Coordinates of C-alpha atoms in Angstrom, one line a residue:
Chain W
M1 CA 29.0 24.0 -15.4
E2 CA 30.8 26.0 -12.8
R3 CA 28.2 28.6 -12.9
R4 CA 25.5 26.1 -12.3
E5 CA 27.3 24.8 -9.3
Q6 CA 27.5 28.3 -7.9
E7 CA 23.9 28.7 -8.4
E8 CA 23.2 25.5 -6.6
D9 CA 25.4 26.5 -3.8
E10 CA 23.6 29.8 -3.5
E11 CA 20.3 28.0 -3.4
R12 CA 21.4 25.6 -0.7
R13 CA 22.5 28.5 1.4
H14 CA 19.2 30.1 1.0
L15 CA 17.4 27.0 2.1
R16 CA 19.8 26.5 5.0
G17 CA 19.3 29.9 6.4
R18 CA 15.7 30.1 5.6
G19 CA 16.2 33.2 3.5
I20 CA 18.9 34.7 5.7
V21 CA 22.0 34.1 3.7
L22 CA 24.2 36.6 5.3
P23 CA 23.4 39.4 7.7
A24 CA 23.5 42.3 5.4
W25 CA 23.1 44.4 8.4
P26 CA 24.1 43.4 11.9
T27 CA 21.0 44.6 13.6
V28 CA 17.3 43.9 13.3
D29 CA 16.6 47.4 12.3
G30 CA 18.5 47.1 9.0
P31 CA 19.7 50.3 7.5
L32 CA 18.2 52.2 10.4
G33 CA 20.3 50.5 13.0
L34 CA 24.0 50.8 13.8
S35 CA 26.8 50.2 11.4
P36 CA 28.8 47.0 12.0
E37 CA 31.7 48.9 13.5
E38 CA 29.6 50.6 16.1
S39 CA 27.8 47.4 16.8
V40 CA 30.9 45.7 18.1
A41 CA 31.5 48.4 20.7
Y42 CA 27.9 48.4 21.9
A43 CA 27.6 44.6 22.0
R44 CA 30.8 44.5 24.1
R45 CA 29.5 47.1 26.5
F46 CA 26.1 45.5 26.8
F47 CA 27.7 42.1 27.4
R48 CA 29.9 43.4 30.2
W49 CA 27.2 45.3 31.9
G50 CA 25.0 42.3 31.8
F51 CA 27.1 40.8 34.6
A52 CA 26.0 43.6 36.9
L53 CA 22.8 41.7 37.6
L54 CA 21.4 43.1 34.4
P55 CA 20.7 40.1 32.2
W56 CA 18.0 41.9 30.3
L57 CA 20.9 43.7 28.6
W58 CA 22.0 40.3 27.3
A59 CA 18.4 39.8 26.0
V60 CA 18.6 43.2 24.3
N61 CA 21.9 42.2 22.7
C62 CA 20.4 39.0 21.4
I63 CA 17.3 40.6 20.0
Y64 CA 19.2 43.5 18.4
F65 CA 21.8 41.5 16.8
W66 CA 19.5 38.6 15.8
P67 CA 20.8 38.4 12.2
V68 CA 24.3 37.9 13.5
L69 CA 23.1 35.2 15.9
R70 CA 21.3 33.4 13.2
A71 CA 24.1 33.4 10.6
R72 CA 26.9 30.8 10.6
P73 CA 30.3 32.1 11.4
S74 CA 31.7 30.5 8.3
D75 CA 29.4 32.7 6.2
F76 CA 31.1 35.9 7.3
P77 CA 33.6 37.5 5.0
A78 CA 37.1 37.2 6.2
F79 CA 37.8 40.6 7.7
S80 CA 34.4 41.7 8.6
P81 CA 33.7 43.2 12.1
L82 CA 30.9 40.7 12.4
T83 CA 33.4 38.0 13.3
H84 CA 34.2 40.1 16.4
L85 CA 30.6 40.8 17.0
R86 CA 29.4 37.2 17.1
P87 CA 31.1 35.9 20.2
Y88 CA 29.6 38.7 22.4
V89 CA 26.1 38.0 21.0
L90 CA 26.5 34.3 21.4
R91 CA 27.7 34.6 25.0
S92 CA 24.9 37.0 25.7
A93 CA 22.4 34.4 24.4
I94 CA 24.0 31.7 26.6
G95 CA 24.1 34.0 29.6
F96 CA 20.5 35.1 29.3
T97 CA 19.3 31.5 28.8
V98 CA 21.1 30.2 31.8
F99 CA 19.9 33.2 33.9
T100 CA 16.3 32.8 32.8
V101 CA 16.2 29.1 33.5
L102 CA 17.8 29.5 36.9
L103 CA 15.5 32.4 37.9
S104 CA 12.4 30.7 36.7
I105 CA 13.2 27.5 38.5
W106 CA 13.7 29.4 41.7
A107 CA 10.6 31.6 41.2
L108 CA 8.4 28.7 40.2
T109 CA 9.6 26.6 43.1
F110 CA 8.8 29.5 45.4
M111 CA 5.4 30.0 44.0
I112 CA 4.3 26.4 43.7
G113 CA 6.1 25.1 46.7
G114 CA 4.6 27.8 48.8
K115 CA 4.2 27.5 52.5
P116 CA 4.4 23.8 52.9
L117 CA 7.8 23.8 51.4
F118 CA 9.4 26.9 52.9
G119 CA 7.6 27.2 56.2
S120 CA 7.1 30.5 57.8
V121 CA 10.0 32.1 55.9
W122 CA 7.7 32.1 52.9
D123 CA 5.5 34.7 54.3
D124 CA 8.4 37.0 55.0
L125 CA 9.7 36.7 51.4
V126 CA 6.5 37.3 49.4
M127 CA 6.8 40.7 47.8
Y128 CA 3.5 42.1 48.8
N129 CA 3.9 41.1 52.4
V130 CA 7.3 42.7 52.5
A131 CA 5.8 45.8 51.0
D132 CA 3.2 45.9 53.6
K133 CA 5.7 45.5 56.3
L134 CA 7.8 48.4 54.9
G135 CA 4.8 50.6 54.5
L136 CA 5.1 50.8 50.7
T137 CA 1.6 51.4 49.5
G138 CA 0.5 50.2 46.2
W139 CA -1.0 52.4 43.6
Y140 CA -4.3 52.9 45.2
Chain F
M1 CA 0.7 69.9 -1.8
A2 CA 0.3 73.5 -0.8
D3 CA -2.0 74.7 -3.6
P4 CA -5.6 74.3 -2.5
G5 CA -6.9 73.0 -5.7
H6 CA -4.6 70.0 -5.6
T7 CA -5.6 69.3 -2.0
I8 CA -9.3 69.3 -2.8
N9 CA -9.0 67.2 -5.9
G10 CA -6.5 64.8 -4.5
G11 CA -7.6 64.1 -1.0
G12 CA -6.2 60.7 -1.7
T13 CA -2.7 62.0 -2.1
I14 CA -2.6 63.3 1.4
I15 CA -3.9 60.0 2.7
D16 CA -1.5 58.1 0.4
S17 CA 1.5 59.9 1.5
L18 CA 0.5 60.0 5.2
G19 CA -1.1 56.6 5.3
S20 CA 1.6 54.6 6.9
E21 CA 2.6 57.4 9.2
I22 CA -1.0 57.8 10.4
I23 CA -1.0 54.1 11.3
G24 CA 2.4 54.4 12.8
V25 CA 1.3 57.1 15.2
M26 CA -2.2 55.9 15.9
S27 CA -1.4 52.3 16.8
P28 CA 0.9 53.2 19.7
V29 CA -1.6 55.7 20.9
S30 CA -4.3 53.1 20.8
I31 CA -2.2 50.6 22.6
C32 CA -1.3 53.1 25.2
M33 CA -5.0 53.9 25.8
L34 CA -6.0 50.3 25.9
L35 CA -3.4 49.4 28.4
V36 CA -4.4 52.3 30.7
V37 CA -8.0 51.3 30.5
L38 CA -7.1 47.7 31.3
L39 CA -4.9 48.8 34.2
I40 CA -7.6 51.1 35.6
S41 CA -10.3 48.5 35.3
A42 CA -8.1 45.9 36.9
L43 CA -6.9 48.0 39.7
S44 CA -9.7 50.3 40.6
P45 CA -11.0 49.6 44.1
P46 CA -14.5 48.3 44.6
P47 CA -16.8 51.4 45.0
S48 CA -17.5 50.6 48.6
A49 CA -13.8 50.7 49.5
A50 CA -13.1 54.0 47.9
V51 CA -11.6 56.2 50.5
D52 CA -10.6 59.7 49.6
A53 CA -7.7 59.5 52.0
S54 CA -5.7 57.9 49.2
T55 CA -5.8 60.9 46.9
P56 CA -2.2 62.1 46.9
I57 CA -1.1 65.7 46.8
T58 CA 0.6 66.1 43.4
A59 CA 1.6 69.0 41.3
A60 CA -1.9 69.0 39.9
T61 CA -3.6 69.3 43.3
L62 CA -1.4 72.0 44.8
V63 CA -4.1 74.5 45.5
Y64 CA -7.2 72.5 46.3
L65 CA -7.9 69.0 47.2
E66 CA -11.3 67.9 46.1
S67 CA -13.6 66.1 48.5
P68 CA -16.9 64.5 47.3
S69 CA -19.0 66.5 49.7
D70 CA -18.0 70.0 48.4
P71 CA -20.6 72.0 46.5
P72 CA -20.1 72.1 42.7
S73 CA -19.1 75.8 42.7
Q74 CA -16.3 75.2 45.2
K75 CA -15.2 72.2 43.2
L76 CA -15.2 74.3 40.0
V77 CA -13.2 77.1 41.4
G78 CA -10.7 74.8 43.1
A79 CA -10.3 72.8 40.0
L80 CA -9.7 75.9 37.9
L81 CA -7.1 77.1 40.4
N82 CA -5.4 73.6 40.3
A83 CA -5.3 73.7 36.5
A84 CA -3.9 77.2 36.5
A85 CA -1.2 76.2 39.0
F86 CA -0.3 73.1 37.0
V87 CA -0.1 75.0 33.7
A88 CA 2.0 77.7 35.3
L89 CA 4.4 75.0 36.5
V90 CA 4.6 73.4 33.1
T91 CA 5.2 76.7 31.5
I92 CA 8.0 77.5 33.8
A93 CA 9.6 74.1 33.3
T94 CA 9.4 74.4 29.6
F95 CA 11.0 77.8 29.6
L96 CA 13.7 76.4 31.9
I97 CA 14.3 73.6 29.4
V98 CA 14.5 76.1 26.5
L99 CA 17.0 78.2 28.5
L100 CA 19.1 75.1 29.3
Y101 CA 19.0 74.0 25.7
Y102 CA 19.8 77.5 24.4
Y103 CA 22.9 77.6 26.6
N104 CA 23.9 74.1 25.3
C105 CA 23.4 72.2 28.5
T106 CA 22.3 69.2 26.4
S107 CA 24.1 66.7 28.5
F108 CA 22.5 68.0 31.6
L109 CA 19.1 67.7 30.0
K110 CA 19.8 64.2 28.8
N111 CA 21.0 63.1 32.2
Y112 CA 17.9 64.7 33.7
M113 CA 15.7 62.8 31.3
R114 CA 17.5 59.5 32.1
L115 CA 17.1 60.1 35.8
S116 CA 13.5 60.9 35.6
A117 CA 12.8 58.0 33.3
F118 CA 14.5 55.8 35.8
L119 CA 12.5 57.2 38.6
V120 CA 9.2 56.9 36.7
L121 CA 9.9 53.3 35.7
A122 CA 11.3 52.2 39.1
S123 CA 9.1 53.9 41.5
M124 CA 5.8 54.5 39.7
G125 CA 6.1 51.4 37.6
G126 CA 7.2 49.5 40.7
S127 CA 4.2 50.5 42.6
I128 CA 1.9 49.7 39.8
A129 CA 3.5 46.3 39.5
L130 CA 3.1 45.8 43.2
S131 CA -0.6 46.6 43.0
L132 CA -0.9 44.1 40.2
L133 CA 0.9 41.4 42.2
R134 CA -1.4 42.1 45.1
R135 CA -4.5 42.3 43.0
F136 CA -3.9 38.9 41.3
A137 CA -2.2 37.4 44.4
I138 CA 0.9 36.3 42.7
P139 CA 3.4 35.2 45.3
L140 CA 6.5 36.4 43.8
D141 CA 9.5 36.6 46.1
T142 CA 11.2 39.8 47.0
A143 CA 14.6 39.1 45.4
T144 CA 13.1 38.1 42.1
S145 CA 10.8 41.0 41.8
L146 CA 13.5 43.5 42.7
L147 CA 15.8 42.0 40.2
L148 CA 13.2 42.2 37.5
L149 CA 12.3 45.7 38.4
L150 CA 16.0 46.8 38.3
N151 CA 16.4 45.1 34.9
F152 CA 13.2 46.6 33.6
S153 CA 14.2 50.1 34.6
A154 CA 17.8 49.8 33.4
V155 CA 16.8 48.7 30.0
G156 CA 14.2 51.4 29.9
V157 CA 16.7 54.1 30.7
L158 CA 19.0 52.8 28.0
S159 CA 16.3 52.5 25.5
V160 CA 15.1 56.0 25.9
L161 CA 18.3 57.6 24.7
S162 CA 20.9 55.1 23.7
P163 CA 21.1 54.3 20.0
A164 CA 21.9 50.6 20.5
V165 CA 18.5 49.2 21.2
P166 CA 15.9 47.9 18.7
I167 CA 13.6 50.6 17.5
L168 CA 10.6 48.5 18.5
L169 CA 11.9 48.3 22.1
R170 CA 12.3 52.0 22.3
Q171 CA 8.8 52.6 21.0
A172 CA 7.5 50.0 23.5
Y173 CA 9.2 51.8 26.4
M174 CA 7.8 55.1 25.3
V175 CA 4.3 53.6 25.4
V176 CA 5.1 52.0 28.8
L177 CA 6.3 55.4 30.2
G178 CA 3.1 56.9 28.9
V179 CA 1.0 54.2 30.5
I180 CA 2.7 54.5 33.8
V181 CA 2.4 58.3 34.0
A182 CA -1.1 58.3 32.8
A183 CA -2.2 55.6 35.2
S184 CA -0.7 57.6 38.0
L185 CA -2.3 60.8 36.8
S186 CA -5.7 59.2 36.6
N187 CA -5.8 59.2 40.4
L188 CA -6.6 62.9 40.3
P189 CA -10.0 64.0 41.4
E190 CA -12.6 64.2 38.7
W191 CA -13.2 67.9 38.3
T192 CA -9.5 68.7 38.4
T193 CA -8.9 66.1 35.7
W194 CA -11.3 67.7 33.3
T195 CA -10.3 71.3 33.9
L196 CA -6.6 70.2 33.7
L197 CA -7.1 68.5 30.4
L198 CA -8.8 71.5 28.9
A199 CA -6.3 73.9 30.3
L200 CA -3.4 71.8 28.9
A201 CA -5.1 71.7 25.5
V202 CA -5.2 75.5 25.5
Y203 CA -1.6 75.7 26.8
D204 CA -0.5 73.4 24.0
L205 CA -2.2 75.5 21.4
V206 CA -0.7 78.7 22.7
S207 CA 2.8 77.4 23.3
V208 CA 3.2 75.8 19.9
L209 CA 1.5 78.4 17.8
A210 CA 2.2 81.7 19.5
P211 CA 5.2 83.6 18.2
K212 CA 7.1 83.4 21.5
G213 CA 5.6 80.2 22.8
P214 CA 8.1 78.0 24.7
L215 CA 7.5 74.9 22.6
K216 CA 7.8 76.8 19.4
L217 CA 11.1 78.3 20.6
L218 CA 12.3 74.8 21.5
V219 CA 11.3 73.3 18.1
D220 CA 12.8 76.2 16.2
L221 CA 16.0 76.0 18.2
A222 CA 16.3 72.3 17.6
S223 CA 15.6 72.5 13.9
S224 CA 18.0 75.4 13.5
R225 CA 20.7 73.3 15.1
D226 CA 19.6 70.2 13.2
E227 CA 19.4 68.2 16.4
E228 CA 16.9 66.0 18.1
L229 CA 14.4 67.6 20.3
P230 CA 15.6 67.4 23.9
A231 CA 12.5 65.8 25.1
L232 CA 10.9 62.4 25.4
V233 CA 9.3 62.0 22.0
Y234 CA 7.8 59.0 20.2
E235 CA 9.2 58.6 16.7
A236 CA 6.9 56.8 14.3
R237 CA 9.8 56.0 11.9
P238 CA 13.2 56.9 13.2
T239 CA 16.0 58.6 11.5
V240 CA 18.3 56.9 9.1
S241 CA 21.8 56.5 10.5
R242 CA 24.0 59.5 10.9
S243 CA 25.3 61.0 7.8
S244 CA 28.9 60.8 9.0
N245 CA 28.8 57.1 8.5
P246 CA 26.4 56.4 5.7
P247 CA 25.3 52.8 5.8
I248 CA 25.3 52.6 2.1
A249 CA 29.1 52.8 2.2
A250 CA 29.4 50.2 4.9
A251 CA 26.8 47.8 3.6
P252 CA 28.4 46.3 0.5
A253 CA 31.1 44.6 2.5
F254 CA 28.6 42.4 4.2
T255 CA 26.1 41.6 1.5
A256 CA 26.2 38.3 -0.3
S257 CA 26.8 39.8 -3.7
I258 CA 29.9 41.8 -2.6
E259 CA 31.4 38.7 -1.2
L260 CA 32.5 37.8 -4.7
Q261 CA 34.2 41.1 -5.3
P262 CA 37.9 41.6 -4.7
L263 CA 38.8 42.1 -1.1
A264 CA 40.3 45.5 -1.6
D265 CA 37.1 47.0 -0.5
T266 CA 37.0 45.6 2.9
P267 CA 40.1 47.2 4.5
T268 CA 39.0 50.7 3.5
A269 CA 35.7 50.1 5.1
E270 CA 37.5 48.9 8.3
V271 CA 39.7 51.9 8.5
S272 CA 36.9 54.3 8.2
G273 CA 35.1 52.4 10.8
A274 CA 37.9 52.1 13.2
D275 CA 38.2 55.7 14.3
H276 CA 34.5 55.9 14.4
A277 CA 34.4 53.0 16.8
I278 CA 36.7 54.9 19.2
V279 CA 34.4 57.9 19.2
E280 CA 31.5 55.5 19.8
I281 CA 33.2 54.0 22.9
E282 CA 33.6 57.3 24.6
H283 CA 30.0 58.0 23.7
V284 CA 28.9 54.8 25.3
R285 CA 30.9 55.4 28.4
E286 CA 29.2 58.7 28.8
E287 CA 25.9 57.1 28.3
T288 CA 26.2 54.3 30.7
A289 CA 27.6 56.3 33.6
P290 CA 24.3 57.6 34.9
L291 CA 23.0 54.1 34.9
V292 CA 25.6 53.2 37.6
G293 CA 24.7 56.1 39.8
N294 CA 21.0 55.3 39.6
A295 CA 21.4 51.6 40.2
G296 CA 23.6 52.2 43.3
G297 CA 21.5 55.1 44.6
G298 CA 18.4 53.1 44.7
R299 CA 15.0 54.6 45.2
R300 CA 14.1 57.8 46.9
P301 CA 12.7 57.3 50.3
E302 CA 9.6 59.4 49.7
S303 CA 6.3 57.9 48.6
V304 CA 5.2 57.8 45.0
S305 CA 3.0 60.9 45.2
S306 CA 5.9 63.2 45.9
H307 CA 7.6 62.3 42.6
H308 CA 4.9 63.6 40.5
S309 CA 5.9 67.2 40.7
S310 CA 9.4 66.6 39.4
E311 CA 8.5 64.0 36.8
I312 CA 5.7 65.6 34.9
E313 CA 7.7 68.6 34.0
I314 CA 9.8 66.8 31.4
L315 CA 6.9 65.0 30.0
E316 CA 5.2 68.2 29.0
T317 CA 3.6 68.0 25.6
S318 CA 5.9 68.2 22.7
P319 CA 4.3 69.2 19.5
L320 CA 3.9 67.1 16.5
V321 CA 6.9 67.6 14.2
I322 CA 7.1 66.6 10.6
N323 CA 10.0 66.8 8.4
E324 CA 9.8 68.8 5.2
D325 CA 10.3 65.7 3.1
V326 CA 7.6 63.5 4.4
G327 CA 4.8 63.4 2.0
R328 CA 7.0 64.1 -1.0
Q329 CA 8.4 60.7 -1.4
S330 CA 7.1 60.4 -4.9
E331 CA 9.7 62.9 -6.1
G332 CA 12.4 60.5 -6.8
P333 CA 15.6 62.6 -7.3
R334 CA 14.8 64.9 -4.4
R335 CA 14.3 62.0 -2.0
S336 CA 17.6 60.3 -2.8
H337 CA 19.7 63.0 -1.4
A338 CA 17.4 64.1 1.3
S339 CA 16.8 60.6 2.6
E340 CA 19.3 60.7 5.4
L341 CA 17.4 63.6 6.9
E342 CA 14.0 62.1 6.4
R343 CA 12.1 61.4 9.5
G344 CA 8.8 60.1 10.5
I345 CA 6.2 61.9 12.5
R346 CA 7.1 62.5 16.1
L347 CA 4.6 62.7 18.9
G348 CA 5.4 64.0 22.3
L349 CA 5.0 61.7 25.2
G350 CA 2.8 64.2 26.9
D351 CA 0.2 63.7 24.2
F352 CA 0.2 60.0 24.9
V353 CA -0.2 60.7 28.6
F354 CA -3.1 63.1 28.4
Y355 CA -5.0 61.1 25.8
S356 CA -4.7 58.2 28.1
V357 CA -5.7 60.2 31.1
L358 CA -8.9 61.2 29.4
V359 CA -9.7 57.6 28.4
G360 CA -8.7 56.3 31.8
R361 CA -11.0 58.9 33.4
A362 CA -13.8 57.8 31.1
A363 CA -13.1 54.2 32.0
M364 CA -13.9 54.9 35.6
Y365 CA -17.4 55.8 34.6
D366 CA -18.5 53.3 32.0
L367 CA -17.3 51.4 28.9
M368 CA -19.6 53.4 26.6
T369 CA -17.8 56.6 27.4
V370 CA -14.5 54.9 26.8
Y371 CA -15.6 54.0 23.2
A372 CA -16.8 57.5 22.6
C373 CA -13.7 59.1 23.9
Y374 CA -11.4 56.7 22.0
L375 CA -13.1 57.4 18.7
A376 CA -13.1 61.2 19.4
I377 CA -9.4 61.2 20.3
I378 CA -8.4 59.1 17.3
S379 CA -10.4 61.2 14.9
G380 CA -9.0 64.3 16.4
L381 CA -5.5 62.9 16.0
G382 CA -6.3 62.1 12.3
C383 CA -7.5 65.7 11.8
T384 CA -4.3 67.0 13.3
L385 CA -2.2 64.8 11.1
I386 CA -4.0 65.9 8.0
L387 CA -3.6 69.5 9.1
L388 CA 0.1 68.7 9.6
S389 CA 0.4 67.5 6.0
V390 CA -1.1 70.8 4.9
C391 CA 0.7 73.2 7.2
R392 CA 4.1 71.5 7.3
H393 CA 5.3 72.9 10.6
A394 CA 5.0 71.7 14.2
L395 CA 1.4 71.5 15.4
P396 CA -0.1 70.9 18.8
A397 CA -1.6 67.5 19.1
L398 CA -3.7 68.0 22.1
P399 CA -6.3 70.7 21.3
I400 CA -8.5 69.0 18.7
S401 CA -8.4 65.6 20.3
I402 CA -8.9 66.7 23.9
T403 CA -11.8 69.1 23.0
L404 CA -13.5 66.4 21.0
G405 CA -12.9 63.8 23.7
V406 CA -14.3 66.0 26.5
V407 CA -17.3 67.0 24.4
F408 CA -18.0 63.4 23.5
Y409 CA -17.6 62.2 27.1
F410 CA -20.2 64.6 28.4
L411 CA -22.5 64.1 25.5
T412 CA -22.3 60.3 26.0
R413 CA -22.7 60.5 29.7
L414 CA -25.5 63.0 29.7
L415 CA -27.5 62.1 26.5
L416 CA -26.5 58.8 25.0
E417 CA -26.3 56.8 28.2
P418 CA -29.8 57.5 29.6
F419 CA -31.2 56.9 26.1
V420 CA -29.4 53.6 25.5
V421 CA -29.9 52.3 29.0
G422 CA -33.5 53.3 29.0
A423 CA -34.1 51.7 25.6
S424 CA -32.4 48.5 26.4
S425 CA -34.0 48.2 29.8
K426 CA -37.4 48.6 28.1
L427 CA -36.3 45.9 25.6
V428 CA -36.5 48.3 22.7
C429 CA -34.3 46.9 19.9
I430 CA -31.8 49.4 18.6

């Protein structure tokens, strides 16, 4: 009876995580990636460097530690380093999402709004006009 | 595998053992070439607007700058001189790298590679991106584009040498680096390109196979020290984690099945991991330091063309390297204890670059030459890989492919094209 319950529990977990029960490895590369202990150090570094206008590092964090991001915190074993890893990855994900949304709102406003919205400043801000002004030639 | 009878009978065994590796090497090369062809066809100026004033002076046009009005003999001599100068430069640079590596200046080499990767991505990649923005008239504002460029380059620098990025991302950045350099090199004048490619193929052959060739020295040195090659190298299937911290030991604590075991296992795993983490932190600090310098320093004031001379040196062709154990995976017991040393095929970034330069040059003529060159290069690469599985030591990847590619280009251009165009314009069905 107890055994059967256990099995059911296992099955439920399978269904819930769509196959990902627990992150056997913290990284998407599996056994080729970093060990959990190294991962924490790297994730912390990447998360902190992300504030230096480098949000793509947050994106790298999210992609690399995808299994950790997908798993639930309650699934981790009690003393595993993954419990330390997850906050960094989660915050990276939030940071990257916020950054991307803000940046794309601004860039799309700039692109679609165009001259009618921004007036003559628009011409001074478009990248290729600035490059022309600075004398940066393109590739050809 | 070494006995000839076995090789003849079981041609399938070579293909079997190398199959996934062949795909793993060929697909990035194909992607790289495809991207270069797309870039060139998107960005090449309309023929009327082609002004030769834009051809920059690079390391490959030190001696002679081709102009369309020169007679062929002068072009040939000038192109030969250019190729000789370029190959001499590459040789000197390679010997320099070997010397530096011999005297254990590995950190200097690594930082140099990071710096040059950053410069390639930021300046050359930036100028290509600028051309694309201009070509498609995308009104991106300055701040956003600079921010994106900074992020792109920073992640690129990290992914080239830091271990903490997905393997897929590292491979993608290798391809991107190849595309950028190849696209910049395809600005070279036509005669110079062809002589340069042939000269590099010969150089590659000599420097990998000759007893005192610089690349052979480098490969031998690296394998005797059991280290990575100090060069930008594409790895088809990367190394398994370092043997000092075998993942098998760390894994059980986090798998579902072990969850049910007594917790006594976990603390030991943590202790062994703890001191390792400290080492790793120092390692990271050392690795991120150059990033700061680069980001603050910004771009060099010179134009793109002047970068070529310094960048190309590190991208010189690295030979194909194969580990002893690839291709012997069927031998179960042997594999189990050698698995941590097992590696995939590695292909130098220079090979990517020069394959793509060839295809890109072909793309400036016609699409038919592109197909011919692509097929020639891929089949040459396949031949090289099969040779590799037979020889089992580092082989040059350029000679066969480049020779086939050049031969097929001229055959297509001189023979096939008049035939096909003539036939189809006369409405002959072929």
